[in-house]
Amino acid sequence: MTLKSTIKHFTDRSSSVYISSLDIRKAFDRVNHFILYKFLLDVRVPVIIVDVLCNWYSKLYYAVRWNGQLSVQFAVFSGVRQGSCLSPAIFYVFMNVFIQQLRCLGVGCCISCLFLGCILYADDILLLSPSVVGLRSTLDKCSVLAELLSLEFNVEKSHCIVIGKKSAGDITSMNLCGNPIDWCDCIKYYLQRNSSVKFDITENKECLLWCMQVNIFVWFWC
């Protein structure tokens, strides 16, 4: 809803919206613990809670099983525990630096002083800008932040798309961490390149229908 409302706001005013969909490779596994502790303290999380997390994550050890044999255990200083109800919350604190830094650029989409140039959902990032120059600046900033946070973008799964009156034109490729990102006609959110925003959720409906059928079968079988 936020994405669609933002695009509609600009296209109704004869402005195009330039969007970049970014994917972080194994984002949850790459969260640096020491950087995470600093961010938690910056947002005024009580020190005692940060101390508990430090104690918790300092006891993470892994071993590799190969041909039935276990390697020597080694400490791990990055990653949040998968399946923990606490992991999404602290991961959002870690990722919030993208919104803070991109807001300071002043080039992303804004509506009534509300910054909407960066939309996050888990480890997926959407960058929105009313100009090509603005989108290029936000991509450059993301490249810097990725190096700072020890994150790595998956360029193969990152794309750019334009919605609005400029959708039919040719635009030079964008760059992310020194790698080119091509413009495409459709991104993984099923957002299609057009003069207005259009979502194709056919694949989602088919997947949902299949899941419902499986759930009904399991319910009757049990």
Short mmCIF file of C-alpha atoms in Angstrom, two decimals:
data_model
loop_
_atom_site.label_atom_id
_atom_site.label_comp_id
_atom_site.label_asym_id
_atom_site.label_seq_id
_atom_site.Cartn_x
_atom_site.Cartn_y
_atom_site.Cartn_z
CA MET A 1 0.00 0.00 0.00
CA THR A 2 2.84 2.39 0.86
CA LEU A 3 4.60 1.66 -2.42
CA LYS A 4 1.45 2.03 -4.51
CA SER A 5 0.39 5.24 -2.76
CA THR A 6 3.82 6.81 -3.22
CA ILE A 7 3.96 5.97 -6.92
CA LYS A 8 0.42 7.24 -7.47
CA HIS A 9 1.23 10.52 -5.70
CA PHE A 10 4.08 11.29 -8.10
CA THR A 11 2.56 9.93 -11.31
CA ASP A 12 -0.64 11.92 -10.72
CA ARG A 13 1.59 15.00 -10.76
CA SER A 14 3.22 14.02 -14.09
CA SER A 15 6.40 12.83 -12.42
CA SER A 16 8.10 9.46 -12.91
CA VAL A 17 9.30 7.27 -10.08
CA TYR A 18 12.64 5.49 -10.46
CA ILE A 19 12.82 2.35 -8.36
CA SER A 20 15.64 -0.01 -7.50
CA SER A 21 14.96 -3.40 -5.91
CA LEU A 22 18.01 -4.58 -3.93
CA ASP A 23 18.70 -7.99 -2.48
CA ILE A 24 21.26 -8.60 0.28
CA ARG A 25 23.04 -11.94 0.09
CA LYS A 26 22.46 -13.93 3.32
CA ALA A 27 21.66 -10.74 5.22
CA PHE A 28 20.63 -12.43 8.49
CA ASP A 29 23.89 -14.43 8.56
CA ARG A 30 26.06 -11.35 7.94
CA VAL A 31 24.90 -9.18 10.86
CA ASN A 32 28.10 -8.14 12.63
CA HIS A 33 27.56 -8.54 16.38
CA PHE A 34 29.77 -5.64 17.44
CA ILE A 35 28.11 -3.22 15.02
CA LEU A 36 24.73 -4.51 16.19
CA TYR A 37 25.55 -3.79 19.84
CA LYS A 38 26.53 -0.23 18.95
CA PHE A 39 23.30 0.38 17.03
CA LEU A 40 21.24 -1.01 19.90
CA LEU A 41 22.92 1.39 22.32
CA ASP A 42 22.44 4.28 19.85
CA VAL A 43 18.66 3.74 19.91
CA ARG A 44 18.76 3.64 23.73
CA VAL A 45 18.10 -0.01 24.29
CA PRO A 46 18.80 -0.61 28.02
CA VAL A 47 22.40 -1.60 28.66
CA ILE A 48 21.35 -4.65 30.65
CA ILE A 49 19.51 -6.03 27.59
CA VAL A 50 22.52 -5.39 25.37
CA ASP A 51 24.69 -7.16 27.97
CA VAL A 52 22.38 -10.18 27.82
CA LEU A 53 22.67 -10.24 24.01
CA CYS A 54 26.45 -9.92 24.24
CA ASN A 55 26.57 -12.88 26.61
CA TRP A 56 24.17 -14.83 24.43
CA TYR A 57 25.89 -14.28 21.10
CA SER A 58 29.41 -14.62 22.54
CA LYS A 59 28.65 -18.29 23.18
CA LEU A 60 27.86 -19.13 19.56
CA TYR A 61 30.11 -21.93 18.35
CA TYR A 62 29.89 -24.00 15.19
CA ALA A 63 31.44 -27.18 13.88
CA VAL A 64 31.49 -28.69 10.40
CA ARG A 65 30.38 -32.28 9.84
CA TRP A 66 32.17 -33.99 6.94
CA ASN A 67 31.92 -37.70 6.16
CA GLY A 68 30.59 -38.42 9.63
CA GLN A 69 33.40 -36.48 11.37
CA LEU A 70 33.09 -33.19 13.28
CA SER A 71 35.65 -30.42 12.99
CA VAL A 72 37.02 -28.40 15.89
CA GLN A 73 34.48 -25.88 17.18
CA PHE A 74 35.00 -22.24 16.23
CA ALA A 75 33.40 -18.99 17.42
CA VAL A 76 31.01 -17.02 15.20
CA PHE A 77 30.87 -13.23 15.43
CA SER A 78 28.08 -12.53 12.94
CA GLY A 79 24.51 -13.56 12.26
CA VAL A 80 21.26 -13.59 14.20
CA ARG A 81 19.62 -16.82 15.30
CA GLN A 82 17.12 -18.11 12.77
CA GLY A 83 13.66 -18.81 14.18
CA SER A 84 14.10 -16.63 17.25
CA CYS A 85 11.25 -14.17 17.89
CA LEU A 86 13.87 -11.59 18.92
CA SER A 87 15.95 -11.81 15.74
CA PRO A 88 13.62 -9.78 13.45
CA ALA A 89 13.46 -6.90 15.94
CA ILE A 90 17.23 -6.56 16.37
CA PHE A 91 17.73 -7.08 12.64
CA TYR A 92 15.46 -4.09 11.94
CA VAL A 93 17.62 -1.97 14.24
CA PHE A 94 20.66 -3.09 12.25
CA MET A 95 19.01 -2.25 8.91
CA ASN A 96 17.52 1.07 10.06
CA VAL A 97 20.82 2.78 9.27
CA PHE A 98 19.86 2.59 5.57
CA ILE A 99 16.75 4.70 6.16
CA GLN A 100 18.62 7.16 8.37
CA GLN A 101 21.47 7.72 5.92
CA LEU A 102 19.30 7.83 2.80
CA ARG A 103 16.94 10.34 4.42
CA CYS A 104 19.88 12.66 4.97
CA LEU A 105 20.65 12.70 1.23
CA GLY A 106 17.38 14.51 0.54
CA VAL A 107 16.95 12.99 -2.93
CA GLY A 108 14.42 10.18 -2.38
CA CYS A 109 10.65 10.35 -2.66
CA CYS A 110 8.99 12.46 0.04
CA ILE A 111 5.34 13.29 0.69
CA SER A 112 4.55 16.12 3.12
CA CYS A 113 8.00 15.84 4.77
CA LEU A 114 7.52 12.06 5.15
CA PHE A 115 10.52 10.22 3.72
CA LEU A 116 9.43 7.31 1.51
CA GLY A 117 12.60 6.89 -0.52
CA CYS A 118 13.53 3.62 1.18
CA ILE A 119 11.09 0.81 1.93
CA LEU A 120 12.37 -2.22 3.84
CA TYR A 121 10.84 -5.65 4.23
CA ALA A 122 13.14 -8.11 5.99
CA ASP A 123 16.34 -8.12 3.89
CA ASP A 124 14.69 -6.64 0.77
CA ILE A 125 15.22 -2.96 -0.01
CA LEU A 126 13.25 -0.74 -2.37
CA LEU A 127 14.75 2.64 -3.30
CA LEU A 128 12.37 5.25 -4.72
CA SER A 129 13.42 8.53 -6.32
CA PRO A 130 11.69 11.08 -8.58
CA SER A 131 14.89 11.46 -10.65
CA VAL A 132 17.64 9.30 -12.17
CA VAL A 133 20.31 11.38 -10.44
CA GLY A 134 18.61 10.83 -7.09
CA LEU A 135 18.43 7.07 -7.61
CA ARG A 136 22.10 6.98 -8.55
CA SER A 137 22.99 8.88 -5.36
CA THR A 138 20.99 6.46 -3.19
CA LEU A 139 22.66 3.46 -4.83
CA ASP A 140 26.08 4.99 -4.18
CA LYS A 141 25.16 5.52 -0.54
CA CYS A 142 23.95 1.90 -0.25
CA SER A 143 27.29 0.73 -1.64
CA VAL A 144 29.11 2.68 1.08
CA LEU A 145 26.79 1.37 3.81
CA ALA A 146 27.18 -2.22 2.61
CA GLU A 147 30.94 -1.97 3.05
CA LEU A 148 30.53 -0.32 6.45
CA LEU A 149 28.13 -3.01 7.69
CA SER A 150 30.01 -5.93 6.10
CA LEU A 151 27.03 -6.74 3.90
CA GLU A 152 27.04 -7.93 0.30
CA PHE A 153 24.43 -7.12 -2.32
CA ASN A 154 23.32 -9.80 -4.73
CA VAL A 155 23.60 -7.88 -8.00
CA GLU A 156 22.04 -10.71 -10.01
CA LYS A 157 18.81 -10.30 -8.02
CA SER A 158 18.87 -6.49 -7.95
CA HIS A 159 16.98 -4.54 -10.63
CA CYS A 160 15.80 -1.08 -11.60
CA ILE A 161 12.44 -0.04 -13.02
CA VAL A 162 10.75 3.25 -13.85
CA ILE A 163 7.05 4.03 -13.47
CA GLY A 164 5.52 7.06 -15.18
CA LYS A 165 5.88 9.11 -18.33
CA LYS A 166 9.58 8.19 -18.74
CA SER A 167 8.85 4.45 -18.70
CA ALA A 168 9.19 4.17 -22.48
CA GLY A 169 12.60 5.83 -22.65
CA ASP A 170 16.08 4.31 -22.53
CA ILE A 171 18.12 5.03 -19.40
CA THR A 172 21.76 4.25 -18.73
CA SER A 173 22.52 1.39 -16.36
CA MET A 174 22.91 2.04 -12.66
CA ASN A 175 25.86 0.81 -10.58
CA LEU A 176 25.86 -0.92 -7.21
CA CYS A 177 29.16 -1.69 -5.48
CA GLY A 178 30.93 -1.28 -8.81
CA ASN A 179 28.59 -3.66 -10.66
CA PRO A 180 25.98 -2.61 -13.24
CA ILE A 181 22.25 -3.01 -12.59
CA ASP A 182 20.09 -3.12 -15.69
CA TRP A 183 16.63 -1.67 -16.12
CA CYS A 184 13.86 -4.23 -16.50
CA ASP A 185 10.14 -4.38 -17.26
CA CYS A 186 9.11 -6.27 -14.12
CA ILE A 187 10.65 -6.80 -10.68
CA LYS A 188 10.12 -9.56 -8.14
CA TYR A 189 7.34 -7.67 -6.40
CA TYR A 190 5.43 -8.13 -9.68
CA LEU A 191 5.59 -4.40 -10.24
CA GLN A 192 5.43 -3.83 -13.99
CA ARG A 193 6.99 -1.05 -16.02
CA ASN A 194 4.17 1.15 -17.25
CA SER A 195 2.87 4.70 -17.27
CA SER A 196 1.07 3.83 -14.04
CA VAL A 197 1.62 1.32 -11.26
CA LYS A 198 0.45 -2.19 -12.01
CA PHE A 199 0.83 -5.35 -9.95
CA ASP A 200 0.59 -8.85 -11.36
CA ILE A 201 -0.24 -11.26 -8.51
CA THR A 202 -1.16 -14.25 -10.67
CA GLU A 203 1.81 -16.26 -9.44
CA ASN A 204 0.98 -15.35 -5.83
CA LYS A 205 -2.61 -16.54 -6.27
CA GLU A 206 -1.47 -19.87 -7.70
CA CYS A 207 0.99 -20.35 -4.83
CA LEU A 208 -1.66 -19.43 -2.24
CA LEU A 209 -4.18 -21.80 -3.82
CA TRP A 210 -1.65 -24.63 -3.77
CA CYS A 211 -0.83 -23.98 -0.08
CA MET A 212 -4.53 -23.97 0.83
CA GLN A 213 -5.05 -27.29 -0.94
CA VAL A 214 -2.11 -28.83 0.90
CA ASN A 215 -3.36 -27.53 4.25
CA ILE A 216 -6.88 -28.90 3.63
CA PHE A 217 -5.44 -32.29 2.66
CA VAL A 218 -3.27 -32.42 5.79
CA TRP A 219 -6.21 -31.36 7.99
CA PHE A 220 -8.45 -34.16 6.64
CA TRP A 221 -5.63 -36.71 6.76
CA CYS A 222 -4.93 -35.90 10.43
#
